[in-house]
Short mmCIF file of C-alpha atoms in Angstrom, two decimals:
data_model
loop_
_atom_site.label_atom_id
_atom_site.label_comp_id
_atom_site.label_asym_id
_atom_site.label_seq_id
_atom_site.Cartn_x
_atom_site.Cartn_y
_atom_site.Cartn_z
CA MET A 1 17.41 12.98 11.04
CA PHE A 2 15.73 13.12 7.60
CA ASN A 3 18.12 15.80 6.39
CA LEU A 4 17.38 16.51 2.73
CA GLN A 5 19.81 19.40 2.30
CA GLY A 6 21.07 19.59 -1.28
CA LYS A 7 18.44 17.21 -2.64
CA VAL A 8 16.11 18.23 -5.46
CA ALA A 9 12.55 16.94 -5.12
CA LEU A 10 9.77 17.11 -7.71
CA VAL A 11 6.16 16.73 -6.56
CA THR A 12 3.35 16.29 -9.06
CA GLY A 13 -0.20 17.39 -8.30
CA ALA A 14 1.16 19.76 -5.68
CA ARG A 15 -1.27 22.67 -5.81
CA ARG A 16 -3.44 21.43 -2.94
CA GLY A 17 -4.24 18.51 -0.64
CA MET A 18 -1.51 15.96 -0.01
CA GLY A 19 0.66 17.24 -2.85
CA ARG A 20 0.85 20.63 -1.16
CA THR A 21 1.81 19.19 2.23
CA HIS A 22 4.35 16.85 0.61
CA ALA A 23 6.06 19.86 -0.97
CA LEU A 24 6.04 21.84 2.27
CA ALA A 25 7.34 18.88 4.29
CA LEU A 26 10.21 18.18 1.90
CA ALA A 27 11.16 21.86 1.84
CA ALA A 28 11.11 21.95 5.64
CA GLN A 29 13.82 19.28 5.63
CA GLY A 30 16.02 21.32 3.31
CA ALA A 31 15.12 19.95 -0.11
CA LYS A 32 14.86 22.18 -3.15
CA VAL A 33 11.27 21.60 -4.20
CA VAL A 34 9.79 21.64 -7.69
CA ILE A 35 6.01 22.05 -7.59
CA THR A 36 4.03 20.93 -10.63
CA ASP A 37 0.34 20.82 -11.50
CA VAL A 38 -2.08 21.64 -14.29
CA ASP A 39 -2.98 24.93 -12.56
CA LEU A 40 0.13 27.10 -12.40
CA ASN A 41 -1.58 29.91 -10.49
CA GLU A 42 -2.45 27.63 -7.56
CA CYS A 43 1.06 26.18 -7.69
CA GLU A 44 2.44 29.66 -7.16
CA LEU A 45 0.37 30.03 -4.00
CA VAL A 46 2.03 26.91 -2.58
CA ALA A 47 5.40 28.19 -3.74
CA ASP A 48 4.79 31.39 -1.79
CA GLU A 49 4.30 29.27 1.34
CA VAL A 50 7.63 27.56 0.74
CA ARG A 51 9.39 30.87 0.16
CA ALA A 52 7.85 32.31 3.32
CA ALA A 53 9.65 29.53 5.19
CA ASN A 54 12.92 30.39 3.39
CA GLY A 55 12.66 27.37 1.11
CA ASP A 56 14.05 26.98 -2.40
CA VAL A 57 11.18 26.35 -4.83
CA ALA A 58 10.26 26.38 -8.51
CA CYS A 59 6.87 25.96 -10.24
CA PHE A 60 5.94 24.38 -13.55
CA LYS A 61 2.68 23.67 -15.30
CA LEU A 62 2.47 19.94 -15.99
CA ASP A 63 -0.08 17.52 -17.37
CA VAL A 64 1.50 14.22 -16.31
CA SER A 65 -0.37 12.28 -19.00
CA ASN A 66 1.38 14.28 -21.74
CA LYS A 67 4.86 12.90 -22.48
CA THR A 68 6.00 16.06 -24.24
CA GLU A 69 5.12 18.18 -21.22
CA VAL A 70 6.80 15.69 -18.88
CA ASP A 71 10.03 15.78 -20.89
CA ASN A 72 9.99 19.57 -21.13
CA VAL A 73 9.49 20.06 -17.39
CA PHE A 74 12.17 17.55 -16.45
CA ASP A 75 14.56 19.20 -18.92
CA GLU A 76 13.96 22.57 -17.25
CA VAL A 77 14.42 21.13 -13.76
CA VAL A 78 17.74 19.55 -14.69
CA ALA A 79 18.84 22.74 -16.43
CA LYS A 80 18.02 24.78 -13.30
CA TYR A 81 19.34 22.46 -10.59
CA GLY A 82 21.66 20.09 -12.45
CA ARG A 83 20.06 17.00 -10.93
CA LEU A 84 16.90 15.32 -9.66
CA ASP A 85 16.96 13.19 -6.52
CA ILE A 86 13.39 12.69 -5.35
CA LEU A 87 10.12 12.18 -7.22
CA VAL A 88 6.76 12.16 -5.45
CA ASN A 89 4.22 10.86 -7.97
CA ASN A 90 1.17 12.41 -6.36
CA ALA A 91 -0.96 13.68 -9.26
CA GLY A 92 -4.26 11.88 -9.60
CA ILE A 93 -7.99 12.30 -10.11
CA TYR A 94 -11.15 10.63 -8.90
CA GLU A 95 -14.37 11.08 -10.87
CA SER A 96 -17.20 8.77 -9.87
CA HIS A 97 -18.87 6.89 -12.72
CA PRO A 98 -21.09 3.78 -12.30
CA PHE A 99 -19.43 0.85 -14.06
CA LEU A 100 -22.35 0.06 -16.37
CA GLU A 101 -22.50 3.67 -17.51
CA MET A 102 -18.78 4.41 -17.67
CA THR A 103 -17.53 5.50 -21.09
CA GLU A 104 -14.23 4.55 -22.65
CA ALA A 105 -13.17 8.19 -22.51
CA GLU A 106 -13.87 8.34 -18.75
CA TRP A 107 -11.87 5.15 -18.22
CA ASP A 108 -8.96 6.39 -20.34
CA ARG A 109 -8.81 9.80 -18.64
CA THR A 110 -8.36 8.26 -15.19
CA ILE A 111 -5.87 5.62 -16.32
CA ASP A 112 -3.88 8.19 -18.31
CA ILE A 113 -3.49 10.59 -15.38
CA ASN A 114 -3.27 8.19 -12.45
CA LEU A 115 -1.23 5.35 -13.96
CA LYS A 116 0.33 6.44 -17.24
CA GLY A 117 1.30 9.74 -15.62
CA GLN A 118 3.24 7.94 -12.89
CA PHE A 119 4.94 5.76 -15.49
CA LEU A 120 6.06 8.73 -17.58
CA CYS A 121 7.36 10.70 -14.59
CA ALA A 122 9.04 7.73 -12.93
CA GLN A 123 10.77 6.72 -16.16
CA ARG A 124 12.17 10.17 -16.80
CA ALA A 125 13.10 10.68 -13.15
CA ALA A 126 14.92 7.34 -13.00
CA ARG A 127 17.01 8.27 -16.02
CA GLU A 128 18.18 11.42 -14.23
CA MET A 129 18.68 9.70 -10.86
CA ALA A 130 20.75 6.93 -12.43
CA LYS A 131 23.41 9.50 -13.36
CA ASN A 132 24.18 10.00 -9.66
CA LYS A 133 23.45 6.43 -8.51
CA TRP A 134 20.96 7.79 -5.98
CA GLY A 135 17.25 8.35 -6.15
CA ARG A 136 13.93 8.08 -4.36
CA ILE A 137 10.68 7.45 -6.21
CA ILE A 138 7.57 7.60 -4.03
CA ASN A 139 4.35 6.68 -5.78
CA ILE A 140 1.02 7.61 -4.21
CA ALA A 141 -1.63 4.92 -4.61
CA SER A 142 -4.66 4.34 -2.37
CA ILE A 143 -6.05 1.97 0.21
CA ALA A 144 -8.43 1.04 -2.64
CA SER A 145 -5.60 -0.50 -4.67
CA GLY A 146 -6.88 -4.05 -4.47
CA GLY A 147 -6.00 -6.99 -2.26
CA VAL A 148 -7.37 -5.70 1.04
CA GLY A 149 -11.10 -5.90 0.43
CA VAL A 150 -11.69 -2.18 -0.11
CA GLY A 151 -13.72 -1.25 -3.18
CA ILE A 152 -15.24 2.07 -4.21
CA GLY A 153 -18.63 2.20 -5.87
CA GLY A 154 -18.31 4.17 -9.08
CA GLY A 155 -14.52 3.85 -8.98
CA ALA A 156 -13.61 0.86 -11.17
CA HIS A 157 -11.27 3.04 -13.23
CA TYR A 158 -9.75 4.62 -10.11
CA THR A 159 -9.08 1.37 -8.27
CA ALA A 160 -7.65 -0.20 -11.44
CA SER A 161 -5.24 2.71 -11.80
CA LYS A 162 -4.14 2.55 -8.17
CA GLY A 163 -3.69 -1.21 -8.26
CA GLY A 164 -1.55 -0.77 -11.35
CA ILE A 165 0.65 1.67 -9.45
CA ILE A 166 1.47 -0.96 -6.85
CA GLY A 167 2.26 -3.60 -9.45
CA MET A 168 4.43 -1.21 -11.44
CA SER A 169 6.25 -0.01 -8.33
CA GLU A 170 7.15 -3.51 -7.19
CA THR A 171 8.72 -4.18 -10.59
CA LEU A 172 10.53 -0.84 -10.68
CA ALA A 173 11.98 -1.54 -7.23
CA VAL A 174 13.67 -4.64 -8.67
CA GLU A 175 14.83 -3.04 -11.90
CA LEU A 176 16.12 0.20 -10.42
CA ALA A 177 17.81 -1.13 -7.28
CA PRO A 178 21.16 -1.69 -9.05
CA LEU A 179 21.08 2.00 -9.99
CA GLY A 180 20.80 3.14 -6.38
CA ILE A 181 17.14 4.07 -6.75
CA THR A 182 14.46 2.98 -4.29
CA VAL A 183 10.80 2.80 -5.27
CA ASN A 184 8.03 2.71 -2.70
CA VAL A 185 4.27 3.20 -2.55
CA ILE A 186 2.05 4.96 -0.05
CA GLY A 187 -1.63 4.01 -0.13
CA PRO A 188 -3.52 6.50 2.03
CA GLY A 189 -6.91 5.65 3.45
CA ALA A 190 -9.50 8.30 4.26
CA ILE A 191 -7.53 11.55 4.22
CA ASP A 192 -9.19 14.94 4.61
CA THR A 193 -8.36 16.51 1.24
CA PRO A 194 -10.28 18.62 -1.30
CA MET A 195 -10.50 15.59 -3.63
CA VAL A 196 -12.22 13.53 -0.94
CA GLY A 197 -14.52 16.44 -0.21
CA ALA A 198 -15.41 16.71 -3.89
CA ALA A 199 -16.44 13.05 -3.90
CA ASN A 200 -19.57 14.06 -1.93
CA ILE A 201 -19.47 11.03 0.35
CA SER A 202 -22.68 10.88 2.38
CA LYS A 203 -22.52 11.29 6.15
CA LYS A 204 -23.88 7.78 6.57
CA ALA A 205 -21.17 6.31 4.37
CA MET A 206 -18.46 8.37 6.08
CA ASP A 207 -19.66 7.35 9.55
CA ALA A 208 -19.66 3.70 8.50
CA MET A 209 -16.11 4.01 7.19
CA LEU A 210 -14.78 5.81 10.25
CA ALA A 211 -16.47 3.31 12.57
CA GLY A 212 -13.77 0.82 11.61
CA VAL A 213 -10.89 3.28 12.08
CA PRO A 214 -9.27 3.03 15.54
CA LEU A 215 -8.66 6.79 15.73
CA LYS A 216 -12.28 7.51 14.71
CA ARG A 217 -11.28 10.30 12.35
CA MET A 218 -9.96 10.96 8.89
CA GLY A 219 -6.24 11.28 8.41
CA ARG A 220 -4.56 14.61 7.80
CA PRO A 221 -2.41 15.25 4.71
CA GLU A 222 0.53 16.17 6.96
CA GLU A 223 0.47 12.67 8.44
CA VAL A 224 0.99 11.14 5.01
CA SER A 225 3.71 13.68 4.24
CA ALA A 226 5.69 12.44 7.24
CA ALA A 227 5.96 9.05 5.53
CA VAL A 228 6.98 10.74 2.28
CA VAL A 229 9.83 12.55 4.05
CA PHE A 230 11.06 9.32 5.61
CA LEU A 231 11.02 7.41 2.31
CA ALA A 232 12.88 10.29 0.65
CA SER A 233 15.66 10.25 3.24
CA ASP A 234 18.90 8.34 3.72
CA GLU A 235 17.29 6.65 6.72
CA ALA A 236 15.09 4.73 4.24
CA SER A 237 18.02 3.53 2.14
CA TYR A 238 17.14 -0.13 2.78
CA VAL A 239 13.42 0.27 2.10
CA THR A 240 12.31 -0.47 -1.45
CA GLY A 241 9.40 -2.27 -3.03
CA ALA A 242 7.29 -1.52 0.04
CA GLY A 243 3.64 -0.56 -0.11
CA TRP A 244 2.52 1.41 2.93
CA LEU A 245 -1.25 1.16 3.29
CA MET A 246 -1.63 3.97 5.77
CA PHE A 247 -4.24 4.93 8.31
CA TYR A 248 -6.67 2.12 7.68
CA ALA A 249 -8.30 -0.11 10.27
CA GLY A 250 -7.96 -3.25 8.17
CA ILE A 251 -4.26 -3.41 9.01
CA THR A 252 -5.05 -3.22 12.69
CA LYS A 253 -7.60 -5.99 12.40
CA VAL A 254 -4.99 -8.35 11.03
CA LEU A 255 -1.95 -7.38 13.07
CA ASN A 256 -3.34 -6.23 16.41
CA PRO A 257 -1.83 -8.69 18.93
CA GLU A 258 -4.95 -8.49 21.09
CA TRP A 259 -6.85 -10.37 18.43
CA SER A 260 -6.98 -14.10 18.91
CA ALA A 261 -5.51 -16.63 16.52
CA ALA A 262 -9.01 -17.48 15.40
CA GLY A 263 -9.33 -13.88 14.25
CA PHE A 264 -6.18 -14.33 12.21
CA LEU A 265 -7.70 -17.39 10.55
CA VAL A 266 -10.95 -15.57 9.88
CA HIS A 267 -8.95 -12.84 8.14
CA ALA A 268 -6.44 -15.15 6.44
CA LYS A 269 -7.68 -14.31 2.98
CA THR A 270 -7.48 -10.59 3.74
CA PHE A 271 -3.94 -11.07 5.02
CA SER A 272 -3.04 -12.93 1.81
CA GLY A 273 -3.82 -9.84 -0.24
CA PHE A 274 -2.48 -7.55 2.47
CA TYR A 275 1.05 -8.95 2.43
CA GLN A 276 1.19 -8.89 -1.37
CA SER A 277 0.33 -5.19 -1.51
CA LEU A 278 1.94 -4.04 1.73
CA ALA A 279 5.19 -6.03 1.49
CA GLN A 280 6.63 -4.44 4.60
CA PRO A 281 10.29 -5.47 4.97
CA ALA A 282 9.76 -6.47 8.59
CA PHE A 283 7.20 -9.06 7.56
CA LEU A 284 8.82 -10.36 4.39
CA PRO A 285 10.84 -13.16 6.06
CA TYR A 286 7.64 -14.55 7.52
CA VAL A 287 5.04 -14.14 4.80
CA ASN A 288 6.76 -13.87 1.43
CA VAL A 289 6.85 -17.63 0.89
CA LEU A 290 3.27 -18.29 1.87
CA ASN A 291 0.26 -18.77 -0.32
CA GLU A 292 -3.37 -19.50 0.43
CA TRP A 293 -2.80 -22.95 1.91
CA GLY A 294 0.21 -21.91 3.95
CA LEU A 295 -1.85 -19.10 5.43
CA THR A 296 -4.54 -21.55 6.38
CA LEU A 297 -2.02 -23.63 8.27
CA ILE A 298 -0.67 -20.52 9.97
CA GLY A 299 -4.17 -19.77 11.18
CA ALA A 300 -4.55 -23.33 12.39
CA SER A 301 -1.23 -23.37 14.22
CA LEU A 302 -1.88 -19.99 15.80
CA ILE A 303 -5.14 -21.30 17.17
CA LEU A 304 -3.17 -24.00 18.96
CA GLY A 305 -1.06 -21.30 20.58
CA ILE A 306 2.04 -21.59 18.41
CA SER A 307 4.01 -18.38 17.90
CA VAL A 308 3.73 -16.28 14.77
CA ARG A 309 7.31 -17.03 13.73
CA LEU A 310 7.00 -20.79 14.22
CA SER A 311 3.61 -20.95 12.57
CA SER A 312 5.02 -19.08 9.57
CA ILE A 313 7.79 -21.66 9.28
CA LEU A 314 5.19 -24.41 9.45
CA GLY A 315 3.15 -22.67 6.78
CA ALA A 316 6.17 -22.40 4.51
CA LEU A 317 6.99 -26.07 5.09
CA MET A 318 3.44 -27.05 4.25
CA MET A 319 3.62 -25.08 1.02
CA VAL A 320 6.83 -26.86 0.05
CA LEU A 321 5.22 -30.21 0.74
CA TYR A 322 2.17 -29.21 -1.24
CA TYR A 323 4.17 -28.36 -4.33
CA PHE A 324 6.78 -31.12 -4.10
CA PRO A 325 5.96 -33.98 -6.53
CA VAL A 326 6.68 -37.37 -4.98
CA LEU A 327 5.00 -39.78 -7.37
CA GLU A 328 5.07 -39.87 -11.13
CA PHE A 329 3.43 -42.97 -12.57
CA PRO A 330 2.33 -43.50 -16.19
CA TYR A 331 -1.26 -44.03 -15.13
CA ILE A 332 -1.37 -40.83 -13.08
CA PRO A 333 -1.80 -37.87 -15.46
CA GLU A 334 -0.70 -35.29 -12.89
CA HIS A 335 1.89 -35.23 -10.15
CA SER A 336 0.75 -36.51 -6.81
CA TYR A 337 1.56 -34.39 -3.81
CA LEU A 338 2.42 -35.16 -0.22
CA VAL A 339 -0.24 -32.76 0.99
CA ASP A 340 -3.23 -31.22 -0.73
CA GLU A 341 -5.62 -28.49 0.30
CA HIS A 342 -8.12 -30.92 1.74
CA ILE A 343 -5.60 -32.11 4.32
CA ILE A 344 -4.64 -28.55 5.18
CA TYR A 345 -8.24 -27.47 5.62
CA ALA A 346 -8.78 -30.57 7.72
CA LEU A 347 -5.90 -29.47 9.94
CA ALA A 348 -7.53 -26.08 10.31
CA PHE A 349 -10.83 -27.60 11.37
CA LEU A 350 -9.07 -30.02 13.72
CA SER A 351 -7.34 -27.04 15.30
CA LEU A 352 -10.68 -25.32 15.79
CA ALA A 353 -11.99 -28.51 17.30
CA ALA A 354 -9.01 -28.64 19.64
CA LEU A 355 -9.67 -25.06 20.64
CA ARG A 356 -13.29 -25.91 21.28
CA ALA A 357 -12.22 -28.88 23.40
CA GLY A 358 -9.87 -26.66 25.35
CA SER A 359 -12.75 -24.33 26.12
CA VAL A 360 -14.95 -27.20 27.26
CA TRP A 361 -12.21 -28.62 29.44
CA GLY A 362 -11.54 -25.25 31.06
CA MET A 363 -8.26 -24.58 29.26
CA GLY A 364 -9.43 -21.88 26.87
CA GLY A 365 -12.57 -20.36 28.28
CA SER A 366 -11.16 -16.85 28.18
CA ILE A 367 -10.74 -16.98 24.40
CA SER A 368 -14.43 -16.33 23.81
CA ASN A 369 -14.11 -13.05 25.73
CA LEU A 370 -11.57 -11.52 23.34
CA PRO A 371 -12.67 -8.38 21.43
CA MET A 372 -12.56 -10.26 18.14
CA CYS A 373 -15.25 -12.69 19.27
CA ALA A 374 -17.67 -9.85 19.92
CA ARG A 375 -17.56 -9.09 16.20
CA PHE A 376 -18.32 -12.70 15.28
CA PRO A 377 -21.20 -13.93 17.50
CA THR A 378 -21.29 -17.33 15.82
CA LEU A 379 -17.64 -17.96 16.62
CA LYS A 380 -18.14 -16.69 20.18
CA LYS A 381 -21.05 -19.08 20.68
CA PHE A 382 -18.96 -21.92 19.27
CA LEU A 383 -16.07 -21.23 21.63
CA GLU A 384 -18.17 -20.77 24.76
#
């Protein structure tokens, strides 16, 4: 499984941290690995590790924000190996700057490396991959890519760049699919890397962050690399346009089946952004057609004990009704709709009321004892 024999993989930002482990993991599965970074000396140290494990490796100095350097490196890779099959767009920086004090140069530097760099490398890689009708582009973003309620103080430029990566990747997945190229995103959470260490996160802030992580620890670079290897393999041939927000408790809070339906409703807005950025294939049939109002109805129907699948269908139906114009009269300036948001919110509140009644009548008393309710005392008191 995950046999990459004969494949040529290029990893940017590979001199340390996750880039290093991505290169080692790909080489361990038989890929010929091209290691690139701005520091060629440190790249050579990683290359020595690959060679020690009998891997095939090459090193190049590369500033991903410089198109001339990108073209030159890709030309050399193709000249050496005759092809390029896998690109891991890992290069990136994080330099904390308060928003009100951030300079244009500081903004541009982060956007150029983190976002423009991925664009330049992905574009050139796709042109090479298209020749063989096979390719894997894996873009590294961040849990702080937008849509899941995770912001970073002093990181407006960083989060903007990472959010752009997800948007770009979703579009590339559509455009490049006919060429046999898949494009996916990995958005790591708190991973123990030199870049995170250099951010000088206080112990108090780190403890607060890890308090919401089920495993109560930071992730290891090798754990992210395992996902990279999968996405680079033939086993992931039907996975494209997916954003894997890895190792973050927010996903658990939404999807953990032990949470009650009320918890789903409480986090409906989070889930709305979550499905847009995560876009896991397994969930697409159920959430792709839903918007804010459909999600509200899902929450309401779940509270009444309806299954996830059925409630998703109901949510989709409600969205269709909401957008379907049924009346067009000269004296009505806008279309009238069968259902508007007020009715949907009313359904949600009626569902809560029904749940409350069930508790009073002895049919739902155990709901208030669920773990989710302990986090929301007001809701627990309401349900008791």
